[in-house]
Coordinates of C-alpha atoms and ligand atoms in Angstrom, one line a residue:
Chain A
X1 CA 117.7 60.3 306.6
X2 CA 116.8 62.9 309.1
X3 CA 113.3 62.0 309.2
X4 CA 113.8 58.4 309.1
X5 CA 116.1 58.9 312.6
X6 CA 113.0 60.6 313.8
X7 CA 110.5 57.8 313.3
X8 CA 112.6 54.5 314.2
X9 CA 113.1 55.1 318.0
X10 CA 109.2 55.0 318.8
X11 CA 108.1 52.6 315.2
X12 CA 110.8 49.9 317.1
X13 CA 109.7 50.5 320.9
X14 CA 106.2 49.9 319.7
X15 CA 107.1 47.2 317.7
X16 CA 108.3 45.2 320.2
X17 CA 105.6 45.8 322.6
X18 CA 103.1 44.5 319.4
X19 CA 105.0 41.7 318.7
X20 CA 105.2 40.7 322.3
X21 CA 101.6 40.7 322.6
X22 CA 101.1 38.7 320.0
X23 CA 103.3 36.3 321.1
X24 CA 101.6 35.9 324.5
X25 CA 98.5 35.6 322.3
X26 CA 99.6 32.7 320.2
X27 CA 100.7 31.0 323.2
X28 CA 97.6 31.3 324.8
X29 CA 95.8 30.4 322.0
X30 CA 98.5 27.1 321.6
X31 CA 97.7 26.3 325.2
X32 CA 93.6 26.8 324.6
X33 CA 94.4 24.5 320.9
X34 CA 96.3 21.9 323.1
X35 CA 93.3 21.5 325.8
X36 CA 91.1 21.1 322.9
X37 CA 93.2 18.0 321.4
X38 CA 93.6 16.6 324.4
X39 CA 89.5 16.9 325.8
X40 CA 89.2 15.0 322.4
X41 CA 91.7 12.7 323.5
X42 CA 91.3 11.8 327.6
X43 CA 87.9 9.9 328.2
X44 CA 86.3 8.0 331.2
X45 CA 85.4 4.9 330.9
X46 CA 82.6 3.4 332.9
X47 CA 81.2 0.0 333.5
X48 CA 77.8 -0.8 334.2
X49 CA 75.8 -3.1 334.6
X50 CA 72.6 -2.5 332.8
X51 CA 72.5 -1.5 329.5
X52 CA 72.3 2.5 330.1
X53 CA 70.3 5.2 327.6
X54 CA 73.0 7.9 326.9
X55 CA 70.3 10.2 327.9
X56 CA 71.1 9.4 331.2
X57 CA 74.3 9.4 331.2
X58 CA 74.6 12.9 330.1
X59 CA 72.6 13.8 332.7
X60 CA 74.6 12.8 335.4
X61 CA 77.4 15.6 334.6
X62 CA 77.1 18.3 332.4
X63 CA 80.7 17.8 331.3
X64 CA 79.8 14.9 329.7
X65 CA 79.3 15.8 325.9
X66 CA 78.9 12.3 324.7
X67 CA 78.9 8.4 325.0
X68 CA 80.4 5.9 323.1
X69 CA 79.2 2.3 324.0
X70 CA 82.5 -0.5 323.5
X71 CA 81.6 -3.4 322.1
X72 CA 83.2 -5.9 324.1
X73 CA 82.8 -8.3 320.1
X74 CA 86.5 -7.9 319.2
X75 CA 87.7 -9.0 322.4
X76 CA 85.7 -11.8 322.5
X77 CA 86.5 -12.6 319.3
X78 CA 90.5 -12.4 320.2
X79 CA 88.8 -14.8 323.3
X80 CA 87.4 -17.3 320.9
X81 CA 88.8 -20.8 320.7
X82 CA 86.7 -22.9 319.8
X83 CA 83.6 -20.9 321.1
X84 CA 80.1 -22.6 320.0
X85 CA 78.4 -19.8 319.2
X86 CA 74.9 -20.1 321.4
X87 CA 78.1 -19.6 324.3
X88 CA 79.4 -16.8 322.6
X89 CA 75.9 -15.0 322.6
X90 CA 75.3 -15.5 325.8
X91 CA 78.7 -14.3 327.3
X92 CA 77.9 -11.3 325.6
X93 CA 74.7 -11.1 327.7
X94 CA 76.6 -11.9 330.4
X95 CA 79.2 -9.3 330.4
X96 CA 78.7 -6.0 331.9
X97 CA 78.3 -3.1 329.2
X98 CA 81.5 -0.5 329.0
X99 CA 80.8 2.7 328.0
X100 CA 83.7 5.9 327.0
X101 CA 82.5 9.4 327.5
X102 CA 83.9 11.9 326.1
X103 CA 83.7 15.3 327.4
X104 CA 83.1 18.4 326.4
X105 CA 87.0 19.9 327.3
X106 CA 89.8 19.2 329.1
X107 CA 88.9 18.9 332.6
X108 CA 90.8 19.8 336.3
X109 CA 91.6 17.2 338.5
X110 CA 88.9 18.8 340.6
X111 CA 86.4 18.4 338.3
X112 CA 87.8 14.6 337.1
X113 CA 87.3 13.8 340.7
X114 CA 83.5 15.4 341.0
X115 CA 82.8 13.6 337.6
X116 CA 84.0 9.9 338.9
X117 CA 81.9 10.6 342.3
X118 CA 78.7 11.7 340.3
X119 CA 79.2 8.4 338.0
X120 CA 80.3 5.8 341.1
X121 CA 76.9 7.5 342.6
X122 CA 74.5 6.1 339.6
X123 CA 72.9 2.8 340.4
X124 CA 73.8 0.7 337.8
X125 CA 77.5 1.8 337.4
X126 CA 79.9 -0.5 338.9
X127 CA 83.6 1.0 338.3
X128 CA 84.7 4.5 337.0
X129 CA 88.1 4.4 335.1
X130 CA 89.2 7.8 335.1
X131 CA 93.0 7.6 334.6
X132 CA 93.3 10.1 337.2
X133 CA 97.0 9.6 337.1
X134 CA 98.1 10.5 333.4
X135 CA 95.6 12.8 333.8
X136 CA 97.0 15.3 336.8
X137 CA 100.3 14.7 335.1
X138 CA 99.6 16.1 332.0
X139 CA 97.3 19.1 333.1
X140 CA 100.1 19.9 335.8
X141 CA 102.7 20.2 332.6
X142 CA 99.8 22.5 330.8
X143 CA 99.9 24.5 334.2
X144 CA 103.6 25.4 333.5
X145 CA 103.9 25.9 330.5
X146 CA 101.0 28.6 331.1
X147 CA 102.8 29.7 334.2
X148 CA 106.4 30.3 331.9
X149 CA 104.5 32.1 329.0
X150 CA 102.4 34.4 332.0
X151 CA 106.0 35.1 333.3
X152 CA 107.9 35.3 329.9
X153 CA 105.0 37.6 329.0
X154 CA 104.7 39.8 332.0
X155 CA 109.1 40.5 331.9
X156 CA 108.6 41.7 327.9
X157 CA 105.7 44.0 329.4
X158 CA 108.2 45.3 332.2
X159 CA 110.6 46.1 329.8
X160 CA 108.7 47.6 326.8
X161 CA 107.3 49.5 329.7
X162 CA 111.0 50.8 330.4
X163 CA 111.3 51.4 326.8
X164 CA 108.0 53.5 326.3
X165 CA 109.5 55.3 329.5
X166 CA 112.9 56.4 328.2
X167 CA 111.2 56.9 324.7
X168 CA 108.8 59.4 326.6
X169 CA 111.8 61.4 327.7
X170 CA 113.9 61.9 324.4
X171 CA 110.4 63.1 322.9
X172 CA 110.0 65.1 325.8
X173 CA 113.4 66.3 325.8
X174 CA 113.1 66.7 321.8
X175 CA 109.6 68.4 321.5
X176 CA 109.9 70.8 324.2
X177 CA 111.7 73.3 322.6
X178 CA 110.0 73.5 319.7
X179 CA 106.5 73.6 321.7
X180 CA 108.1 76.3 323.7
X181 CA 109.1 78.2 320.7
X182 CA 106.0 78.1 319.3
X183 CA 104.2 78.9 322.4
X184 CA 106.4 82.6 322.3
X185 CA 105.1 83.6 319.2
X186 CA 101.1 82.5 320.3
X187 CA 101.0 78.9 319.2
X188 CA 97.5 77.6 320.7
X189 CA 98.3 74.7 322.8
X190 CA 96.3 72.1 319.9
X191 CA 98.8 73.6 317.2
X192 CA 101.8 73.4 319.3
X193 CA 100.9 69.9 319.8
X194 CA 99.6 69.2 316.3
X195 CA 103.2 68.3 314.9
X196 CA 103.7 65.7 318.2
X197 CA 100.3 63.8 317.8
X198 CA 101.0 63.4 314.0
X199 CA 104.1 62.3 314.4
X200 CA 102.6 59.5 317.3
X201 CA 99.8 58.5 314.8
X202 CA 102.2 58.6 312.0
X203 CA 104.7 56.2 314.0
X204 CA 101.9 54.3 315.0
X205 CA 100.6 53.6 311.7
X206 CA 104.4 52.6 310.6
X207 CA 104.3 50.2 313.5
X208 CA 101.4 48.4 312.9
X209 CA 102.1 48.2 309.1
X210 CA 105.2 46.9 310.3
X211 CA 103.8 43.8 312.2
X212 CA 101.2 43.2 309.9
X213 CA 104.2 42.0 307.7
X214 CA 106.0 40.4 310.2
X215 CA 103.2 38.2 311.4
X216 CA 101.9 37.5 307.6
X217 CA 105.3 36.2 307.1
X218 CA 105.4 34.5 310.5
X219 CA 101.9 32.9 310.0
X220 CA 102.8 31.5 306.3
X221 CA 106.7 30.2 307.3
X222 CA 106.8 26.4 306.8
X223 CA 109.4 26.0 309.2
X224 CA 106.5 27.5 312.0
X225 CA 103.7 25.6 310.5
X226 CA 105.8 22.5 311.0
X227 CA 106.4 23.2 314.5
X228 CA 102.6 23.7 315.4
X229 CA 101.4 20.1 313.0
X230 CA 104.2 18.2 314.9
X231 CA 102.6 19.2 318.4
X232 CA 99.4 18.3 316.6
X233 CA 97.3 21.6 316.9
X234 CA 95.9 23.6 314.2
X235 CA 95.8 27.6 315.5
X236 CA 95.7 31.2 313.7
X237 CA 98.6 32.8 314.4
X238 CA 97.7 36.0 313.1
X239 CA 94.4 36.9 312.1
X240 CA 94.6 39.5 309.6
X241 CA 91.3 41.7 310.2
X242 CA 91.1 41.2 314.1
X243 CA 94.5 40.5 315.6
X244 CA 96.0 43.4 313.2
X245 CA 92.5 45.5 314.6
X246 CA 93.8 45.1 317.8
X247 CA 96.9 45.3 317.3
X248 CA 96.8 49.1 315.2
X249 CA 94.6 50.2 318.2
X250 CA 96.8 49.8 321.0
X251 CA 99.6 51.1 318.7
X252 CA 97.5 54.2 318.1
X253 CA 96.4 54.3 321.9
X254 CA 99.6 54.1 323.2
X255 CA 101.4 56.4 320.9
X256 CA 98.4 59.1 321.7
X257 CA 98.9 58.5 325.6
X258 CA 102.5 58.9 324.8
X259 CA 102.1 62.1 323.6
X260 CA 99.2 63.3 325.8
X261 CA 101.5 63.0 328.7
X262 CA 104.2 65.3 326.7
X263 CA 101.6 67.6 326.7
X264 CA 100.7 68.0 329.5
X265 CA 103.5 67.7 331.0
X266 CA 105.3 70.6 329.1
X267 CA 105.9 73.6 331.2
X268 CA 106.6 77.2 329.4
X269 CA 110.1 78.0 330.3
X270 CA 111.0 81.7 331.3
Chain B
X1 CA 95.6 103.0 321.4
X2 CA 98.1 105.7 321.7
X3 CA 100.7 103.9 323.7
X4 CA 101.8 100.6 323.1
X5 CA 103.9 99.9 326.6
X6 CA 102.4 101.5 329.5
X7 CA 104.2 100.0 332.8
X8 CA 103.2 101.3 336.2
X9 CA 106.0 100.3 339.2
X10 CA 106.8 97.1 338.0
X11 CA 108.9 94.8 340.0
X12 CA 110.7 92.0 338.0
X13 CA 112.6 88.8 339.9
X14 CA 113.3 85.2 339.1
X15 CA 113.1 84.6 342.6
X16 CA 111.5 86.5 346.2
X17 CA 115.6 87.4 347.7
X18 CA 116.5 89.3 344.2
X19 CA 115.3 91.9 342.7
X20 CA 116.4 92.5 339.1
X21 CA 113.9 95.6 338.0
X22 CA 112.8 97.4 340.8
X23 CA 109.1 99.8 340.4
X24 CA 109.9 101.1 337.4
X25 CA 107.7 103.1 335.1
X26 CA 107.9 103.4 331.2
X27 CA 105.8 104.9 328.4
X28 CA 106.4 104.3 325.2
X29 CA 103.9 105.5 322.3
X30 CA 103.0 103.1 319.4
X31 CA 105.0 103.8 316.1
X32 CA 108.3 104.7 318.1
X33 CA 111.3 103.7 318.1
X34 CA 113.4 102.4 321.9
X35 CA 116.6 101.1 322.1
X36 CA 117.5 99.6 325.7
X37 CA 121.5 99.5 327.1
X38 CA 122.7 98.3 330.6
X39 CA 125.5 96.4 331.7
X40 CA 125.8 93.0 330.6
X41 CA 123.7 91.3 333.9
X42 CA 121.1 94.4 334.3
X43 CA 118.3 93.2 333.7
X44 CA 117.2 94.1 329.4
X45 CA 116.2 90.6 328.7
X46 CA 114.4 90.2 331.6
X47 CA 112.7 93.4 330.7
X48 CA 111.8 91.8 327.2
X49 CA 110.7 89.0 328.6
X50 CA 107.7 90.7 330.9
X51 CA 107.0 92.4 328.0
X52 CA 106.7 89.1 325.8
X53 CA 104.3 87.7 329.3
X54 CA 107.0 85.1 330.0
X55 CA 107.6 86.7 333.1
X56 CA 105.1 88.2 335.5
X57 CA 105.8 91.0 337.5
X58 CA 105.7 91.0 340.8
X59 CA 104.2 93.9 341.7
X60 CA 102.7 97.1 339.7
X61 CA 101.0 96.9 336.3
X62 CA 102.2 96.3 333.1
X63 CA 99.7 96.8 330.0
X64 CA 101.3 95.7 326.2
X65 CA 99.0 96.7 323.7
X66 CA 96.0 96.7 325.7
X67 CA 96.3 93.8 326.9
X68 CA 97.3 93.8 331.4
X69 CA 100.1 91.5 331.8
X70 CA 99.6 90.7 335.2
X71 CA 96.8 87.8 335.6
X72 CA 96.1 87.6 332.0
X73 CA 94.4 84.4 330.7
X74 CA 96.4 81.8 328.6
X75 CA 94.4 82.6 325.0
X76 CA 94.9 86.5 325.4
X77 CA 98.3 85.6 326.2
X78 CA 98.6 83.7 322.5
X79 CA 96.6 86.5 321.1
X80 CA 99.2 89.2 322.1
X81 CA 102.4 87.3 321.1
X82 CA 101.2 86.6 317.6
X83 CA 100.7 90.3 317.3
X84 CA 104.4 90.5 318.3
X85 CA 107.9 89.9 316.8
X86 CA 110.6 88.0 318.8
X87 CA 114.6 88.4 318.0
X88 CA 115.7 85.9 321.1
X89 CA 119.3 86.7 322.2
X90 CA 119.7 83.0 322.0
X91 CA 117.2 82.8 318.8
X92 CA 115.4 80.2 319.6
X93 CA 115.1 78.8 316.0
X94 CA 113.6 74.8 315.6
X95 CA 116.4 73.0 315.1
X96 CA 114.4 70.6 312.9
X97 CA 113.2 73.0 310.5
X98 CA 114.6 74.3 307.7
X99 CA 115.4 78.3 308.2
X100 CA 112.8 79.0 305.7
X101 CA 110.0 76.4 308.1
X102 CA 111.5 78.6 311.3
X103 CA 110.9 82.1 309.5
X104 CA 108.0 80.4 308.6
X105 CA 106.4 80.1 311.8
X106 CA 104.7 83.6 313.1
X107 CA 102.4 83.2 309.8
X108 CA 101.8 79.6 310.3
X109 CA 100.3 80.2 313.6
X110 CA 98.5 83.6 312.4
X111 CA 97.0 81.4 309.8
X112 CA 98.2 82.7 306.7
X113 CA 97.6 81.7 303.5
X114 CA 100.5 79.5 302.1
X115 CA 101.0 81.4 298.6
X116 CA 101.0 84.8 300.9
X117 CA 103.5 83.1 303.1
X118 CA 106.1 81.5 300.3
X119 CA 105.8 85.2 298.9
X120 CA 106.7 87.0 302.6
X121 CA 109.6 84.3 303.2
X122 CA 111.1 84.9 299.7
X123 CA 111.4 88.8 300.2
X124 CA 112.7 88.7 304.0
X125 CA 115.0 85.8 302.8
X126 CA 116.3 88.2 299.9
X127 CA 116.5 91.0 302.7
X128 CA 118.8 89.2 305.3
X129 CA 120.9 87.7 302.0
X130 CA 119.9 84.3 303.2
X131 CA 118.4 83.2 299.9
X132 CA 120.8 80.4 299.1
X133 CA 120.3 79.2 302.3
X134 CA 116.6 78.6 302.2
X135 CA 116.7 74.6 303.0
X136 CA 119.8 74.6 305.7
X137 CA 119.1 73.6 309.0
X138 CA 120.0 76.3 312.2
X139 CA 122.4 74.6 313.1
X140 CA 124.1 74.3 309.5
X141 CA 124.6 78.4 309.6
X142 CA 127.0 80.5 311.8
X143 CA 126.0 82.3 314.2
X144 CA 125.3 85.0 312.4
X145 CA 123.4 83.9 309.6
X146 CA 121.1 82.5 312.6
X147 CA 120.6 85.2 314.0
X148 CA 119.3 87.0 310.5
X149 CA 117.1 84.1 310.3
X150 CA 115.5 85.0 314.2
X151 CA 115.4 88.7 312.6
X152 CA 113.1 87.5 309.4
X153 CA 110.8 85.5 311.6
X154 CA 110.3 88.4 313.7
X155 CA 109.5 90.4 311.1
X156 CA 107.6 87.7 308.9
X157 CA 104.1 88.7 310.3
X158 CA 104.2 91.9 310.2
X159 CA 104.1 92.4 314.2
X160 CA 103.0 95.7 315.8
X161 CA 105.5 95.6 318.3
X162 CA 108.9 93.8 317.5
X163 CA 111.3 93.1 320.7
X164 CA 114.8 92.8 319.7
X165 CA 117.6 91.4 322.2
X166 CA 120.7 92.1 320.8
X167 CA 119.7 91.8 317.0
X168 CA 123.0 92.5 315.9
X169 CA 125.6 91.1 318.6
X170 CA 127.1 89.0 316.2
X171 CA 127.1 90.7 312.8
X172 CA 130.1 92.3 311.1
X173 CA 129.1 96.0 309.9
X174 CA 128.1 95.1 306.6
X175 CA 125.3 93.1 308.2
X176 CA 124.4 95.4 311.2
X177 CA 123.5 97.8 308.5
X178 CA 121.2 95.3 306.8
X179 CA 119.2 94.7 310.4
X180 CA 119.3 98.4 311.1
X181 CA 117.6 99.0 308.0
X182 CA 115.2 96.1 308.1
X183 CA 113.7 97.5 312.1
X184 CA 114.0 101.3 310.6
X185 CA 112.0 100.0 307.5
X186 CA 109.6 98.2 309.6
X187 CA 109.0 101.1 311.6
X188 CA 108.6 104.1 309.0
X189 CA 106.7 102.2 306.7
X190 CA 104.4 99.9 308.8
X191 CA 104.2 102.3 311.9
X192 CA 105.5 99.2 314.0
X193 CA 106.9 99.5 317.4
X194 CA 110.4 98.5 317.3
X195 CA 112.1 98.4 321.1
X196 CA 116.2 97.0 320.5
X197 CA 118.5 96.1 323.4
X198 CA 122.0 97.0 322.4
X199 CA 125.1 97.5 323.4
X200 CA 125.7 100.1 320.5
X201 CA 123.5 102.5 319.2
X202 CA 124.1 102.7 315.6
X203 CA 126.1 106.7 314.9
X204 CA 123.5 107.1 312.2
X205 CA 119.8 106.5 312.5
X206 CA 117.0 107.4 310.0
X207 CA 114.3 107.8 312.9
X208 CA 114.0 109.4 316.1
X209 CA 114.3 107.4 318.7
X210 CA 114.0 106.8 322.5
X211 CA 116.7 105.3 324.7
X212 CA 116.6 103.9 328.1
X213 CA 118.8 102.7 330.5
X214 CA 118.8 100.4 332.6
X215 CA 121.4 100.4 335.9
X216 CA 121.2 99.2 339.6
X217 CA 118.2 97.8 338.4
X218 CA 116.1 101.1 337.5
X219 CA 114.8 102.0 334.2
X220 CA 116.3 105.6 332.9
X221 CA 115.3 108.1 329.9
X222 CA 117.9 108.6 328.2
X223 CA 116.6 111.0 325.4
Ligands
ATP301 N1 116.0 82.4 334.1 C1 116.6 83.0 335.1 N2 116.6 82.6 336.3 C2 117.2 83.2 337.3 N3 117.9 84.3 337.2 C3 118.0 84.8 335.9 C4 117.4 84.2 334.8 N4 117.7 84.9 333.7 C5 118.5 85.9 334.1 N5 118.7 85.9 335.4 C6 119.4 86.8 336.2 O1 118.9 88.1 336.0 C7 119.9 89.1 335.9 C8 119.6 89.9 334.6 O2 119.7 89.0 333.5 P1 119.4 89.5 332.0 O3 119.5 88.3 331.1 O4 118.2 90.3 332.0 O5 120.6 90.5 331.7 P2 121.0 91.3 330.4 O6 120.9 92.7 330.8 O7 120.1 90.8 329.3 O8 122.5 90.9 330.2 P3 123.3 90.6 328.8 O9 123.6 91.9 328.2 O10 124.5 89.9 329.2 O11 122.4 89.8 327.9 C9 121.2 88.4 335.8 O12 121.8 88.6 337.1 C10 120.8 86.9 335.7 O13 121.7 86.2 336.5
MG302 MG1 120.4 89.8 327.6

């Protein structure tokens, strides 16, 4: 029981500063996931009027990453009443050629606005449909949710860094005595602070374990899942070689730091 | 080495406007036997506690088994202390050890083996009649039985020099005459320096023995 009371202040403290993280991280990685669906989604459409090479198009823009030609067919089709057909072909001659690019993420209105000026600038393109509009809308909404998580994320660091701080001085307050005990009968500083760094390590270790089932659980919970198909992205909410890598690292950083500054911080008293 | 304590004017103070030992000389050859008395307040823990290095003095020179206190390095420090066995007045035992981890201690630092350790905490646990008691924690004991533990671990490594601060302040008779033994033991068999600070200076003692006192803070031979 005794030991157990030892490890749970600092295994929770870091716990919570690990699972923060890798909230903010799956936020981010939401937001980077949303961008991504919605690049796929938002196009420009141009109209020109020569039939353009693709080639060309790309090389107006580098954002560009690809072009769709619309066949004007099944609205000429819709058009049709009683159509002869030689009249058909040669409205279809007629007509200027529209063209969707899709692009290779999700732009800023800056660069929207860049892209449309490049595009009105070609010879042969007569209107740029950039839905502008919808557009800044939707990336101003993105903006704030990244703005609340950034906030949301930067309080649980203020707090965990309180945490750390008061968990500093119980171990401080804890550990001293002993170290200064030892210290009377000739403890070399590295074996006076042998039992601290083990314990920090040891917690550290606990800690990580700890999220590593937390997030496995968290990653595989339907309910979750659910959540992240009905906003239509597809992200990994916890990797479990690299996220956990990271994760046991700045456990086992910030545990040693933790300790470090106990060390050198301890004064012999007379 | 002939002497073990050789101090030379020494000065001791917490702070610059107080003075609690002031230039005072001892001598005291290896192998004997000291006990210190004073008033409560004179100044014989803070005579331990220079001798120990935990407290500098302020002026003269103060040499503890070869070693000069004054200006000595951190790691000759550390060597000294292993060398030397501790009774605190206060005991100073980890309160998150078991008594047997706390008398433990002096042989974990020197490096001992751990079947020559078990073996050294089993006898001084038999000695101080603590046996049963092996897995409590300080603070499960009386005061007392603590401060039998603090006696064991001062003894566990066999020191050269043990510094006792009122060893048996809180002992009944039947006890006292345990720790009396255990120091006179220490001393005939093992040649170890044993200074006590004591209100009481037992009626019978199996050694010679020197006594100082300390008064007004200046350090007097007594016999
Ligand atoms: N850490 C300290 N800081 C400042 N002053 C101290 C400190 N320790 C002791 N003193 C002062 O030094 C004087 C001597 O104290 P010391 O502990 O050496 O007395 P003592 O002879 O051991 O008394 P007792 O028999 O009560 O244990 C006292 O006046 C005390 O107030
Ligand atoms: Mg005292």
């Amino acid at each position: 029981m005794k030991s157990i009371k030892n490890h749970l202040s600092l295994v929770i403290a870091l716990l919570s500063i690990l699972f923060s993280m890798q909230v903010f991280v799956v936020a981010d990685r939401s937001i980077d996931a949303y961008k991504e669906t919605l690049a796929h989604k938002y196009s420009v459409v141009i109209v020109s009027q020569k039939t353009l090479i693709d080639e060309d198009i790309l090389k107006i823009n580098d954002i560009v990453a690809s072009v769709e030609e619309l066949k004007p067919d099944a609205v000429i089709e819709r058009l049709n009443s009683g159509m002869s057909k030689k009249n058909m072909e040669l409205l279809k001659v007629t007509l200027p050629k529209f063209y969707k690019l899709h692009l290779k993420y999700y732009p800023t209105p800056n660069e929207v606005k860049k892209l449309t000026k490049d595009l009105i600038g070609h010879t042969s393109i007569k209107k740029v449909e950039d839905f502008s509009h919808t557009h800044d809308t939707t990336y101003k909404l993105l903006l704030l949710f990244k703005g609340v998580v950034t906030v949301f994320a930067l309080c649980i660091f203020v707090v965990t860094t309180l945490l750390i701080f008061k968990e500093l001085r119980i171990w401080q307050f804890k550990h001293t005595e002993r170290m200064s005990i030892m210290g009377l009968f000739g403890a070399p500083l590295w074996l006076r602070s042998a039992v601290l760094f083990r314990l920090a390590i040891v917690d550290a270790i606990i800690a990580s374990v700890l999220a590593y089932g937390v997030f496995t659980y968290i990653s595989m919970s339907p309910w979750i899942l659910e959540q992240f198909t009905s906003i239509g992205i597809e992200i990994v909410i916890f990797d479990s070689v690299l996220d956990f890598m990271k994760l046991s690292m700045i456990a086992v950083g910030l545990s040693i730091l933790l300790a470090s500054m106990i060390v050198l911080g301890h004064k012999e008293e007379v | 080495m002939d002497k073990v304590i050789v101090a030379k004017d020494i000065s001791l103070a917490y702070s610059d406007n107080e003075t609690i030992i002031n230039q005072a000389n001892i001598s005291i050859p290896s192998g004997s036997f000291v006990f210190i008395t004073g008033a409560s307040g004179s100044g014989k823990s803070t005579l331990l506690k220079s001798l120990y290095g935990a407290l500098k003095p302020k002026q003269g020179s103060l040499i503890v088994g070869g070693v000069e206190l004054s200006g000595v390095s951190k790691s000759k420090l550390n060597f000294l202390r292993r060398h030397i066995g501790i009774v605190f007045q206060d005991y100073k035992l980890v309160k998150e050890w078991t008594i047997e981890k706390n008398i433990m201690l002096p042989l974990i630092i020197n490096g001992y083996e751990k079947n020559v350790t078990q073996n050294q905490v089993d006898s001084l646990l038999k000695h101080v009649r603590l046996k049963h008691q092996s897995g409590k924690y300080p603070l499960e004991l009386s005061g007392g039985e603590q401060q039998r533990v603090a006696m064991a671990r001062a003894l566990s490594h066999n020191p050269i020099l043990i510094l006792a601060d009122e060893p048996t302040g809180n002992l009944d008779d039947y006890s006292s005459g345990l720790i009396w033994n255990l120091l006179e033991g220490a001393n005939i068999q093992l040649k170890t320096t044993v200074i006590v600070v004591t209100h009481h200076i037992p009626e019978t003692m199996n050694v010679e023995y020197k006594h100082f006192h300390i008064e007004y803070g200046s350090i007097h031979e007594v016999n």
